[in-house]
CSV table of C-alpha atoms and ligand atoms in Angstrom, one decimal:
chain,number,residue,atom,x,y,z
A,154,UNK,CA,-54.0,54.1,16.1
A,155,UNK,CA,-52.7,57.0,18.2
A,156,UNK,CA,-49.2,58.2,17.7
A,157,UNK,CA,-47.4,58.8,21.0
A,158,UNK,CA,-45.7,61.9,19.6
A,159,UNK,CA,-47.0,64.9,17.8
A,160,UNK,CA,-45.6,65.5,14.4
A,161,UNK,CA,-45.6,68.4,12.2
A,162,UNK,CA,-47.1,66.9,8.9
A,163,UNK,CA,-45.1,67.8,5.9
A,164,UNK,CA,-48.1,68.4,3.8
A,165,UNK,CA,-49.5,71.6,5.1
A,166,UNK,CA,-46.1,73.0,6.0
A,167,UNK,CA,-43.6,74.7,3.8
A,168,UNK,CA,-41.0,72.1,4.7
A,169,UNK,CA,-39.6,70.2,1.7
A,170,UNK,CA,-40.8,66.6,1.7
A,171,UNK,CA,-39.6,63.4,0.0
A,172,UNK,CA,-40.8,60.2,-1.6
A,173,UNK,CA,-37.9,58.0,-0.5
A,174,UNK,CA,-36.1,58.4,2.8
A,175,UNK,CA,-33.2,56.5,4.3
A,176,UNK,CA,-32.8,56.7,8.1
A,177,UNK,CA,-29.5,55.7,9.6
A,178,UNK,CA,-27.6,56.6,12.7
A,179,UNK,CA,-25.0,58.4,10.7
A,180,UNK,CA,-25.4,60.7,7.7
A,181,UNK,CA,-23.3,59.6,4.7
A,182,UNK,CA,-20.9,62.6,5.0
A,183,UNK,CA,-17.8,63.5,6.9
A,184,UNK,CA,-16.8,67.0,7.8
A,185,UNK,CA,-13.4,67.9,6.4
A,186,UNK,CA,-11.2,71.0,6.8
A,187,UNK,CA,-9.7,72.4,3.7
A,188,UNK,CA,-6.2,73.9,3.5
A,189,UNK,CA,-7.8,77.4,4.0
A,190,UNK,CA,-9.3,76.2,7.2
A,191,UNK,CA,-12.8,76.1,5.6
A,192,UNK,CA,-15.1,73.3,6.7
A,193,UNK,CA,-17.0,71.3,4.1
A,194,UNK,CA,-18.7,68.0,3.8
A,195,UNK,CA,-17.4,65.0,1.9
A,196,UNK,CA,-19.3,61.9,1.0
A,197,UNK,CA,-18.1,59.1,3.4
A,198,UNK,CA,-16.7,56.0,1.8
A,199,UNK,CA,-18.9,52.9,2.0
A,200,UNK,CA,-21.2,50.7,0.0
A,201,UNK,CA,-24.5,51.8,1.5
A,202,UNK,CA,-24.4,55.3,0.2
A,203,UNK,CA,-23.0,54.2,-3.2
A,204,UNK,CA,-25.9,51.8,-3.5
A,205,UNK,CA,-28.5,54.2,-2.4
A,206,UNK,CA,-27.3,57.4,-4.1
A,207,UNK,CA,-28.8,56.5,-7.5
A,208,UNK,CA,-32.2,55.6,-5.9
A,209,UNK,CA,-32.1,58.9,-4.1
A,210,UNK,CA,-31.4,60.9,-7.2
A,211,UNK,CA,-34.1,59.1,-9.2
A,212,UNK,CA,-36.8,59.3,-6.6
A,213,UNK,CA,-36.4,62.6,-4.9
A,214,UNK,CA,-34.9,61.1,-1.8
A,215,UNK,CA,-33.5,62.3,1.5
A,216,UNK,CA,-31.2,60.8,4.2
A,217,UNK,CA,-32.0,61.4,7.9
A,218,UNK,CA,-29.1,60.9,10.3
A,219,UNK,CA,-26.7,62.2,12.8
A,220,UNK,CA,-23.9,64.4,11.4
A,221,UNK,CA,-21.2,63.2,13.8
A,222,UNK,CA,-20.8,66.1,16.3
A,223,UNK,CA,-22.7,66.7,19.6
A,224,UNK,CA,-24.6,69.7,20.9
A,225,UNK,CA,-24.9,71.2,17.5
A,226,UNK,CA,-28.1,71.7,15.5
A,227,UNK,CA,-27.8,72.0,11.7
A,228,UNK,CA,-30.3,72.9,9.1
A,229,UNK,CA,-31.0,70.4,6.3
A,230,UNK,CA,-28.4,70.7,3.5
A,231,UNK,CA,-27.4,69.1,0.3
A,232,UNK,CA,-24.3,67.2,-0.6
A,233,UNK,CA,-23.5,65.5,-3.9
A,234,UNK,CA,-27.1,65.5,-5.0
A,235,UNK,CA,-28.4,64.1,-1.7
A,236,UNK,CA,-30.7,65.9,0.6
A,237,UNK,CA,-29.4,65.5,4.2
A,238,UNK,CA,-31.5,66.0,7.3
A,239,UNK,CA,-29.3,66.2,10.4
A,240,UNK,CA,-30.7,64.8,13.7
A,241,UNK,CA,-28.9,66.4,16.6
A,242,UNK,CA,-27.4,64.3,19.4
A,243,UNK,CA,-26.4,65.9,22.7
A,244,UNK,CA,-23.3,64.8,24.7
A,245,UNK,CA,-25.6,62.7,27.0
A,246,UNK,CA,-27.2,60.9,24.0
A,247,UNK,CA,-23.7,60.0,22.8
A,248,UNK,CA,-23.0,58.4,26.1
A,249,UNK,CA,-26.3,56.7,26.8
A,250,UNK,CA,-27.8,56.0,23.3
A,251,UNK,CA,-24.7,55.5,21.2
A,252,UNK,CA,-21.9,54.3,23.4
A,253,UNK,CA,-24.3,52.8,26.0
A,254,UNK,CA,-27.4,51.0,24.7
A,255,UNK,CA,-26.3,50.7,21.0
A,256,UNK,CA,-22.7,49.7,21.5
A,257,UNK,CA,-22.4,48.3,25.0
A,258,UNK,CA,-25.8,46.5,25.2
A,259,UNK,CA,-27.0,45.6,21.7
A,260,UNK,CA,-23.7,45.3,19.9
A,261,UNK,CA,-22.2,42.6,22.2
A,262,UNK,CA,-25.7,40.9,22.7
A,263,UNK,CA,-26.1,40.6,18.9
A,264,UNK,CA,-22.5,39.4,18.4
A,265,UNK,CA,-22.8,36.2,20.5
A,266,UNK,CA,-22.0,37.9,23.8
A,267,UNK,CA,-18.3,37.9,23.0
A,268,UNK,CA,-18.1,40.4,25.8
A,269,UNK,CA,-20.9,40.6,28.4
A,270,UNK,CA,-23.6,43.1,27.4
A,271,UNK,CA,-24.6,45.7,30.0
A,272,UNK,CA,-28.2,46.4,30.8
A,273,UNK,CA,-29.0,49.8,32.2
A,274,UNK,CA,-32.4,51.4,32.4
A,275,UNK,CA,-31.0,54.9,31.9
A,276,UNK,CA,-29.5,53.8,28.6
A,277,UNK,CA,-32.7,52.2,27.5
A,278,UNK,CA,-34.7,55.3,28.3
A,279,UNK,CA,-32.3,57.4,26.2
A,280,UNK,CA,-32.4,54.9,23.4
A,281,UNK,CA,-36.2,55.3,23.3
A,282,UNK,CA,-35.9,59.1,23.4
A,283,UNK,CA,-33.4,59.3,20.5
A,284,UNK,CA,-35.3,56.7,18.4
A,285,UNK,CA,-38.3,59.0,18.8
A,286,UNK,CA,-36.3,62.0,17.6
A,287,UNK,CA,-35.2,60.1,14.5
A,288,UNK,CA,-38.8,59.0,13.8
A,289,UNK,CA,-40.1,62.5,14.3
A,290,UNK,CA,-37.5,64.0,11.9
A,291,UNK,CA,-38.5,61.4,9.3
A,292,UNK,CA,-42.3,61.6,9.7
A,293,UNK,CA,-42.1,65.4,9.3
A,294,UNK,CA,-40.4,65.2,5.9
A,295,UNK,CA,-42.1,62.1,4.3
A,296,UNK,CA,-44.6,62.7,1.5
A,297,UNK,CA,-47.9,60.8,1.7
A,298,UNK,CA,-47.3,57.2,0.8
A,299,UNK,CA,-43.5,57.6,0.8
A,300,UNK,CA,-41.0,54.7,1.2
A,301,UNK,CA,-38.8,54.8,4.3
A,302,UNK,CA,-35.8,52.5,4.7
A,303,UNK,CA,-34.5,52.4,8.3
A,304,UNK,CA,-30.9,51.1,8.8
A,305,UNK,CA,-29.4,49.1,11.6
A,306,UNK,CA,-29.5,48.2,15.3
A,307,UNK,CA,-29.3,51.8,16.6
A,308,UNK,CA,-32.8,52.5,15.3
A,309,UNK,CA,-34.9,49.4,16.0
A,310,UNK,CA,-37.8,51.3,17.5
A,311,UNK,CA,-38.2,53.7,14.6
A,312,UNK,CA,-40.4,51.4,12.4
A,313,UNK,CA,-43.1,51.1,15.0
A,314,UNK,CA,-43.0,54.8,16.0
A,315,UNK,CA,-43.2,55.8,12.3
A,316,UNK,CA,-46.1,53.4,11.6
A,317,UNK,CA,-48.1,54.8,14.5
A,318,UNK,CA,-47.5,58.3,13.4
A,319,UNK,CA,-47.8,57.8,9.6
A,320,UNK,CA,-49.7,54.6,8.7
A,321,UNK,CA,-49.5,55.7,5.0
A,322,UNK,CA,-45.8,55.0,4.8
A,323,UNK,CA,-44.1,51.9,3.3
A,324,UNK,CA,-41.5,51.0,5.9
A,325,UNK,CA,-38.4,48.8,5.5
A,326,UNK,CA,-35.7,48.0,8.0
A,327,UNK,CA,-32.3,46.4,7.4
A,328,UNK,CA,-30.2,44.9,10.2
A,329,UNK,CA,-26.6,45.1,9.2
A,330,UNK,CA,-25.3,43.0,12.1
A,331,UNK,CA,-26.3,39.4,13.2
A,332,UNK,CA,-29.6,38.7,14.9
A,333,UNK,CA,-29.1,36.5,17.9
A,334,UNK,CA,-30.9,33.2,18.7
A,335,UNK,CA,-33.8,33.4,21.2
A,336,UNK,CA,-31.5,31.9,24.0
A,337,UNK,CA,-29.2,34.9,23.8
A,338,UNK,CA,-31.9,37.5,22.9
A,339,UNK,CA,-33.9,36.5,25.9
A,340,UNK,CA,-31.3,38.3,28.2
A,341,UNK,CA,-32.5,41.7,27.0
A,342,UNK,CA,-35.0,43.1,29.5
A,343,UNK,CA,-36.7,45.1,26.7
A,344,UNK,CA,-36.8,42.2,24.2
A,345,UNK,CA,-40.5,42.5,23.5
A,346,UNK,CA,-40.3,46.3,22.9
A,347,UNK,CA,-37.4,45.8,20.5
A,348,UNK,CA,-39.2,43.1,18.5
A,349,UNK,CA,-42.4,45.1,18.4
A,350,UNK,CA,-40.3,48.1,17.3
A,351,UNK,CA,-38.9,46.2,14.4
A,352,UNK,CA,-42.3,44.6,13.5
A,353,UNK,CA,-43.6,48.0,12.7
A,354,UNK,CA,-41.8,47.6,9.4
A,355,UNK,CA,-43.4,45.9,6.3
A,356,UNK,CA,-40.1,44.1,5.6
A,357,UNK,CA,-37.2,43.5,7.9
A,358,UNK,CA,-34.1,42.5,6.1
A,359,UNK,CA,-31.1,40.5,7.5
A,360,UNK,CA,-27.7,39.5,6.2
A,361,UNK,CA,-28.2,35.7,6.5
A,362,UNK,CA,-31.2,33.3,6.4
A,363,UNK,CA,-30.1,32.3,9.9
A,364,UNK,CA,-30.6,35.8,11.2
A,365,UNK,CA,-34.1,36.1,9.7
A,366,UNK,CA,-35.0,32.8,11.2
A,367,UNK,CA,-33.6,33.8,14.6
A,368,UNK,CA,-35.7,36.9,14.4
A,369,UNK,CA,-38.9,34.9,13.6
A,370,UNK,CA,-38.1,32.5,16.4
A,371,UNK,CA,-37.8,35.4,18.9
A,372,UNK,CA,-41.0,36.9,17.5
A,373,UNK,CA,-42.8,33.6,18.2
A,374,UNK,CA,-41.4,33.3,21.7
A,375,UNK,CA,-41.5,36.8,23.0
A,376,UNK,CA,-44.4,38.5,21.4
A,377,UNK,CA,-48.2,37.8,20.8
A,378,UNK,CA,-47.6,37.6,17.0
A,379,UNK,CA,-48.1,34.4,15.1
A,380,UNK,CA,-45.3,33.3,12.9
A,381,UNK,CA,-46.3,31.8,9.6
A,382,UNK,CA,-43.5,31.1,7.1
A,383,UNK,CA,-41.6,34.4,6.9
A,384,UNK,CA,-44.4,36.4,8.3
A,385,UNK,CA,-45.0,37.8,11.8
A,386,UNK,CA,-48.8,38.3,12.0
A,387,UNK,CA,-50.2,40.5,14.8
A,388,UNK,CA,-53.0,39.2,17.1
A,389,UNK,CA,-56.6,39.9,15.8
A,390,UNK,CA,-57.0,42.6,18.4
A,391,UNK,CA,-53.6,43.9,19.3
A,392,UNK,CA,-55.0,45.5,22.5
A,393,UNK,CA,-52.3,45.6,25.2
A,394,UNK,CA,-49.8,43.6,23.2
A,395,UNK,CA,-48.0,46.7,22.0
A,396,UNK,CA,-48.2,45.4,18.5
A,397,UNK,CA,-48.9,47.6,15.5
A,398,UNK,CA,-51.6,46.0,13.3
A,399,UNK,CA,-49.4,45.3,10.3
A,400,UNK,CA,-48.0,42.1,9.0
A,401,UNK,CA,-44.2,42.1,9.0
A,402,UNK,CA,-42.1,39.9,6.6
A,403,UNK,CA,-38.5,38.8,7.5
A,404,UNK,CA,-36.1,38.1,4.6
A,405,UNK,CA,-32.4,37.6,4.0
A,406,UNK,CA,-30.7,40.1,1.7
A,407,UNK,CA,-26.9,39.8,2.0
A,408,UNK,CA,-25.3,43.2,1.5
A,409,UNK,CA,-22.4,43.5,-0.9
A,410,UNK,CA,-19.9,46.0,-2.4
A,411,UNK,CA,-19.6,48.2,-5.5
A,412,UNK,CA,-17.7,45.4,-7.3
A,413,UNK,CA,-17.1,47.3,-10.5
A,414,UNK,CA,-15.7,50.4,-8.7
A,415,UNK,CA,-13.3,48.2,-6.7
A,416,UNK,CA,-12.2,46.4,-9.9
A,417,UNK,CA,-11.7,49.7,-11.7
A,418,UNK,CA,-9.6,51.1,-8.9
A,419,UNK,CA,-7.5,47.9,-9.0
A,420,UNK,CA,-6.6,48.8,-12.6
A,421,UNK,CA,-5.7,52.4,-11.8
A,422,UNK,CA,-2.0,52.8,-12.6
A,423,UNK,CA,-1.4,55.0,-9.5
A,424,UNK,CA,-2.9,52.4,-7.2
A,425,UNK,CA,-1.0,49.6,-8.9
A,426,UNK,CA,2.2,51.5,-8.4
A,427,UNK,CA,1.4,52.2,-4.8
A,428,UNK,CA,0.8,48.4,-4.3
A,429,UNK,CA,4.3,47.7,-5.6
A,430,UNK,CA,5.7,50.4,-3.4
A,431,UNK,CA,4.0,48.9,-0.4
A,432,UNK,CA,5.7,45.5,-1.1
A,433,UNK,CA,9.0,47.2,-1.6
A,434,UNK,CA,8.7,49.1,1.6
A,435,UNK,CA,8.0,45.9,3.5
A,436,UNK,CA,11.3,44.5,2.1
A,437,UNK,CA,9.7,42.5,-0.8
A,438,UNK,CA,8.7,39.4,1.3
A,439,UNK,CA,7.5,36.3,-0.5
A,440,UNK,CA,4.1,36.5,1.3
A,441,UNK,CA,2.3,39.4,2.7
A,442,UNK,CA,-0.7,38.6,4.9
A,443,UNK,CA,-3.2,41.3,5.6
A,444,UNK,CA,-5.8,42.0,8.2
A,445,UNK,CA,-8.1,45.1,7.9
A,446,UNK,CA,-10.6,45.7,10.6
A,447,UNK,CA,-12.2,48.3,12.8
A,448,UNK,CA,-10.5,47.8,16.1
A,449,UNK,CA,-13.4,45.8,17.5
A,450,UNK,CA,-13.5,42.6,19.7
A,451,UNK,CA,-15.9,40.9,17.2
A,452,UNK,CA,-13.1,40.8,14.6
A,453,UNK,CA,-11.0,38.1,16.2
A,454,UNK,CA,-7.8,40.1,15.9
A,455,UNK,CA,-6.2,38.6,19.0
A,456,UNK,CA,-7.0,35.1,17.8
A,457,UNK,CA,-5.4,35.9,14.4
A,458,UNK,CA,-2.3,37.3,16.1
A,459,UNK,CA,-2.0,34.2,18.3
A,460,UNK,CA,-2.1,31.9,15.3
A,461,UNK,CA,0.4,34.0,13.4
A,462,UNK,CA,2.7,34.2,16.4
A,463,UNK,CA,2.6,30.4,16.8
A,464,UNK,CA,3.4,29.8,13.1
A,465,UNK,CA,6.5,32.0,13.5
A,466,UNK,CA,7.5,30.3,16.8
A,467,UNK,CA,7.0,26.8,15.2
A,468,UNK,CA,9.3,27.8,12.4
A,469,UNK,CA,6.5,27.2,9.8
A,470,UNK,CA,7.0,30.7,8.5
A,471,UNK,CA,9.9,33.1,8.8
A,472,UNK,CA,10.2,36.8,9.2
A,473,UNK,CA,11.6,38.3,6.1
A,474,UNK,CA,9.9,35.6,3.9
A,475,UNK,CA,6.5,36.5,5.3
A,476,UNK,CA,5.1,39.7,6.8
A,477,UNK,CA,1.8,40.6,8.3
A,478,UNK,CA,0.1,44.0,7.9
A,479,UNK,CA,-2.7,44.7,10.4
A,480,UNK,CA,-4.7,47.8,9.8
A,481,UNK,CA,-6.9,48.4,12.9
A,482,UNK,CA,-9.0,51.5,12.4
A,483,UNK,CA,-9.9,53.4,15.5
A,484,UNK,CA,-13.5,52.8,16.6
A,485,UNK,CA,-15.8,53.7,19.5
A,486,UNK,CA,-12.8,54.9,21.5
A,487,UNK,CA,-14.8,56.0,24.5
A,488,UNK,CA,-16.2,52.6,25.1
A,489,UNK,CA,-14.2,50.7,27.8
A,490,UNK,CA,-14.1,47.3,26.0
A,491,UNK,CA,-12.6,49.0,23.0
A,492,UNK,CA,-10.0,50.6,25.1
A,493,UNK,CA,-9.1,47.3,26.7
A,494,UNK,CA,-8.9,45.6,23.3
A,495,UNK,CA,-6.6,48.3,22.0
A,496,UNK,CA,-4.2,47.6,24.9
A,497,UNK,CA,-4.4,43.9,24.5
A,498,UNK,CA,-3.8,44.0,20.7
A,499,UNK,CA,-0.9,46.5,21.1
A,500,UNK,CA,0.7,44.3,23.8
A,501,UNK,CA,0.5,41.3,21.5
A,502,UNK,CA,1.9,43.2,18.6
A,503,UNK,CA,4.8,44.5,20.8
A,504,UNK,CA,5.5,41.0,22.1
A,505,UNK,CA,5.4,39.5,18.6
A,506,UNK,CA,7.7,42.0,17.1
A,507,UNK,CA,10.0,42.0,20.1
A,508,UNK,CA,10.3,38.2,19.7
A,509,UNK,CA,10.6,37.9,16.0
A,510,UNK,CA,11.8,41.1,14.3
A,511,UNK,CA,15.2,41.4,12.8
A,512,UNK,CA,17.1,44.6,12.0
A,513,UNK,CA,15.8,44.4,8.5
A,514,UNK,CA,12.4,42.9,8.8
A,515,UNK,CA,9.3,43.2,10.9
A,516,UNK,CA,6.9,40.4,11.8
A,517,UNK,CA,3.9,42.6,11.9
A,518,UNK,CA,3.3,46.1,10.8
A,519,UNK,CA,0.5,47.5,12.9
A,520,UNK,CA,-1.4,50.6,11.7
A,521,UNK,CA,-3.9,52.2,14.0
A,522,UNK,CA,-5.4,54.4,11.3
A,523,UNK,CA,-8.3,54.7,8.8
A,524,UNK,CA,-7.3,54.9,5.2
A,525,UNK,CA,-9.1,56.1,2.1
A,526,UNK,CA,-10.5,53.5,-0.3
A,527,UNK,CA,-7.7,54.0,-2.8
A,528,UNK,CA,-5.0,53.2,-0.2
A,529,UNK,CA,-7.1,50.2,0.9
A,530,UNK,CA,-7.2,48.8,-2.7
A,531,UNK,CA,-3.4,49.3,-2.9
A,532,UNK,CA,-3.1,47.2,0.3
A,533,UNK,CA,-5.4,44.5,-1.0
A,534,UNK,CA,-3.3,44.3,-4.2
A,535,UNK,CA,-0.1,44.2,-2.3
A,536,UNK,CA,-1.3,41.3,-0.1
A,537,UNK,CA,-1.2,37.6,-0.9
A,538,UNK,CA,-3.3,36.3,1.9
A,539,UNK,CA,-6.2,38.2,3.4
A,540,UNK,CA,-7.1,37.1,7.0
A,541,UNK,CA,-10.7,37.7,8.1
A,542,UNK,CA,-11.1,35.9,11.4
A,543,UNK,CA,-14.1,37.5,13.0
A,544,UNK,CA,-15.7,35.7,16.0
A,545,UNK,CA,-19.0,37.0,14.7
A,546,UNK,CA,-19.7,39.4,11.8
A,547,UNK,CA,-22.9,40.5,10.1
A,548,UNK,CA,-21.3,40.3,6.7
A,549,UNK,CA,-17.6,41.6,6.4
A,550,UNK,CA,-17.2,43.7,3.3
A,551,UNK,CA,-13.4,43.7,3.6
A,552,UNK,CA,-13.4,40.1,2.5
A,553,UNK,CA,-15.5,40.9,-0.5
A,554,UNK,CA,-13.3,43.9,-1.4
A,555,UNK,CA,-10.1,41.9,-1.3
A,556,UNK,CA,-11.6,39.3,-3.7
A,557,UNK,CA,-13.0,41.9,-6.1
A,558,UNK,CA,-9.6,43.8,-6.2
A,559,UNK,CA,-7.7,40.7,-7.3
A,560,UNK,CA,-8.9,40.8,-10.9
A,561,UNK,CA,-6.0,38.7,-11.9
A,562,UNK,CA,-7.2,35.9,-9.6
A,563,UNK,CA,-4.1,35.9,-7.5
A,564,UNK,CA,-4.1,35.7,-3.7
A,565,UNK,CA,-6.3,33.8,-1.3
A,566,UNK,CA,-8.8,34.6,1.3
A,567,UNK,CA,-8.8,33.0,4.8
A,568,UNK,CA,-12.3,33.6,6.1
A,569,UNK,CA,-14.1,32.9,9.4
A,570,UNK,CA,-17.2,30.7,9.2
A,571,UNK,CA,-18.8,33.2,11.6
A,572,UNK,CA,-19.1,36.0,9.0
A,573,UNK,CA,-22.1,36.5,6.8
A,574,UNK,CA,-19.7,36.6,3.9
A,575,UNK,CA,-18.9,32.9,4.5
A,576,UNK,CA,-22.4,32.0,3.2
A,577,UNK,CA,-21.4,33.5,-0.2
A,578,UNK,CA,-17.6,33.2,-0.5
A,579,UNK,CA,-17.6,29.5,-0.1
A,580,UNK,CA,-14.4,29.0,-2.1
A,581,UNK,CA,-12.4,30.8,0.5
A,582,UNK,CA,-10.4,28.8,3.1
A,583,UNK,CA,-13.0,28.7,5.8
A,584,UNK,CA,-11.8,28.6,9.4
A,585,UNK,CA,-13.1,28.6,13.0
A,586,UNK,CA,-11.1,31.4,14.7
A,587,UNK,CA,-11.7,29.7,18.1
A,588,UNK,CA,-9.7,26.7,16.9
A,589,UNK,CA,-6.1,28.1,16.8
A,590,UNK,CA,-4.6,24.9,15.4
A,591,UNK,CA,-7.3,24.8,12.7
A,592,UNK,CA,-6.7,28.5,11.9
A,593,UNK,CA,-2.9,27.8,11.6
A,594,UNK,CA,-3.5,25.0,9.2
A,595,UNK,CA,-6.0,27.2,7.3
A,596,UNK,CA,-3.3,29.9,6.9
A,597,UNK,CA,-0.7,27.3,5.8
A,598,UNK,CA,-3.2,25.8,3.3
A,599,UNK,CA,-3.8,29.2,1.8
A,600,UNK,CA,-0.1,29.9,1.7
A,601,UNK,CA,0.8,26.6,0.0
A,602,UNK,CA,-2.2,26.4,-2.3
A,603,UNK,CA,-1.6,25.4,-5.9
A,604,UNK,CA,-1.9,28.6,-7.9
A,605,UNK,CA,-4.3,27.0,-10.3
A,606,UNK,CA,-6.6,25.9,-7.5
A,607,UNK,CA,-6.5,29.3,-5.8
A,608,UNK,CA,-7.1,31.1,-9.2
A,609,UNK,CA,-10.1,28.9,-9.8
A,610,UNK,CA,-11.5,29.7,-6.4
A,611,UNK,CA,-10.8,33.5,-6.6
A,612,UNK,CA,-12.5,33.5,-10.1
A,613,UNK,CA,-15.6,31.9,-8.8
A,614,UNK,CA,-15.9,34.2,-5.8
A,615,UNK,CA,-15.3,37.2,-8.0
A,616,UNK,CA,-18.0,36.1,-10.4
A,617,UNK,CA,-20.4,35.8,-7.5
A,618,UNK,CA,-19.5,39.4,-6.5
A,619,UNK,CA,-20.0,40.6,-10.1
A,620,UNK,CA,-23.5,39.2,-10.1
A,621,UNK,CA,-24.3,40.2,-6.5
A,622,UNK,CA,-23.1,43.7,-5.9
A,623,UNK,CA,-24.5,46.4,-3.6
A,624,UNK,CA,-26.9,47.8,-6.3
A,625,UNK,CA,-28.4,44.3,-6.6
A,626,UNK,CA,-28.8,44.3,-2.8
A,627,UNK,CA,-30.7,47.6,-2.6
A,628,UNK,CA,-32.8,46.8,-5.7
A,629,UNK,CA,-33.8,43.4,-4.4
A,630,UNK,CA,-34.7,44.8,-0.9
A,631,UNK,CA,-36.6,47.7,-2.3
A,632,UNK,CA,-38.6,45.7,-4.8
A,633,UNK,CA,-39.5,43.3,-2.1
A,634,UNK,CA,-40.7,46.2,0.0
A,635,UNK,CA,-42.8,47.5,-2.9
A,636,UNK,CA,-44.6,44.1,-3.2
A,637,UNK,CA,-47.9,43.7,-1.6
A,638,UNK,CA,-48.3,40.7,0.6
A,639,UNK,CA,-49.7,37.6,-1.1
A,640,UNK,CA,-53.5,37.5,-0.5
A,641,UNK,CA,-53.6,34.0,1.0
A,642,UNK,CA,-51.2,35.1,3.8
A,643,UNK,CA,-53.7,37.6,5.0
A,644,UNK,CA,-56.4,35.1,6.1
B,46,G6P,C1,-21.0,48.5,11.8
B,46,G6P,C2,-22.5,48.9,12.0
B,46,G6P,C3,-22.8,50.3,11.4
B,46,G6P,C4,-21.8,51.3,12.0
B,46,G6P,C5,-20.3,50.9,11.7
B,46,G6P,C6,-19.3,51.8,12.3
B,46,G6P,O1,-20.7,48.3,10.5
B,46,G6P,O2,-23.3,47.9,11.4
B,46,G6P,O3,-24.1,50.7,11.7
B,46,G6P,O4,-22.0,52.6,11.4
B,46,G6P,O5,-20.1,49.6,12.3
B,46,G6P,O6,-19.5,52.0,13.6
B,46,G6P,P1,-19.8,53.5,14.3
B,46,G6P,O7,-20.2,53.2,15.7
B,46,G6P,O8,-18.6,54.2,14.1
B,46,G6P,O9,-21.0,54.1,13.5
C-alpha cells in the first residue's frame, strides 16, 4: 500500500526511535515560570499520564503531542523520564484544526449535538493536514514493530495514515469522548473518511459498550467494511473504498483514576486541614454541595444551577444551612459557544446570589479557576454532596475522584445517567439532568439519605474504583492490542 506522505524512516537515520509511542493532541506537560523568571516544564495533572508513565519507562517509550503554544518549533526533550516529541501548531491550525474542526464540529457532534455542530470545508482540510503532521512525527520515531497508541477525537485520521506509512506497527486508538449513534454521525460530511481513519487501528477503544456498538453500526452503514461481532472487516479488495486492509476490533475500556493516589492525598494532614478550613471559610454550613467542571456546555452546569435555585426558592434548602461551590475551570475560551456559556452561567450565578445571599452567607461560591490536584482533593473532602449533571460525558473522572477521596464513606454522589461513569458508579443517585424536578428530588434524596445507606453505597463504589483504576485501564487496553486476532475471525 502506498503512503500518501513521505517519511524519514527512523531506522537508517540518527534520530532516536522508540518501541512504544503515545500520540495525543497535548503533551503531558505544562510550561511554568519559576520565581527567577526561568521557564521549565512540569508534568500536567491527569490520569492518562499517570497510567502511561510506568509503561513508558519500562518499554522505552515516547509521547508525541502539541506543547501548547503556537508558532514555535521545539526540539524533542525529556521530562520526568518521558521522551517528549513536540508537534508544532501554527496560529491558523489552532483556529481551524483545534477550535474549529475538533471543538466546534466533532465535540458537539459527538456530544449529542447539545449545540449545533458547524461544518466547514476549510476546517476539515486543516484537520487532515494536522493529523498528517502528527502521523509523520510518529512514523519517523517508531522502531520497527513498535506499538503506537493514539488518543482521542482530535486525531482520528492518524491510525490510517500511520498504517499506510508503517504497516509494521501495532496501532491502538482510544476515544475519550462518546461516539454518536449513526443517526447523528450521519450529519458529518466526512463521515466515511473519519471511520476509515479510525479503522486503520488494530483496536479502537471506547468508554462504554454503547459507544463501541455505535461505532460498529456507523461502520456497517457508512463504509464498505463488514461488521462481524466486534470486528470491522475490510472488503476483499479494498480498491476505491479508502479502506486499509486490516481488521479493526472495537472494544469498551472505561478509563479510571489513580485511586490509590487520591486516597493517599485524602489522608495527607495538610489536605485534611485545608478541607476543614474551606468549610469554615464557607461559614460551616450543614451541607456543602460541589460542582467541578471544565466550563463546557456538555457539563449541564445551567441545569444544575436551575435545580439548585428552585430548591432555594421552594424553601427546601436554606442559605446558611446549605451552600454550593461551583468550580468552573476556563476552557476553549476562544470558541464562541464557550464564551456564551460563560456569560449565561455568570448571569445565573449573579441572579441566584442576588436573590438568596445574606450578609453572612452566600448561596453559591463560583470559582472560574483551575486548581492543582491537592486543592481539588481538599474540596472533595470538604463537600457532602457532589453534583455531576452532564448532559453527555465520555466518562467524568471528577465523579470517580470524589468517591475515591471519601475513604471514610461519608458524602454522596449525584450523577447524571448520561456520563460513562454511570455505567460503573451504579450506587450513586442517578439523575436525568433534563428533568429538573427529577434532579431536585435526586439532590434532596442524597441530602436526606440515611448515613448507613450512603456509607454502604460509597463503600461499594470505592471498592469498584480500587479494583478498576487507571493502571488496570491501560494494561487491559494494551494487552488486548498485543493479542493477535482469533483465527476463525479471519475467514
Ligand atoms: C476532554 C478531551 C481531551 C481534552 C480535554 C481538555 O477531556 O477528551 O482530549 O484534552 O477535554 O480540553 P482541551 O481542549 O483543553 O485539550
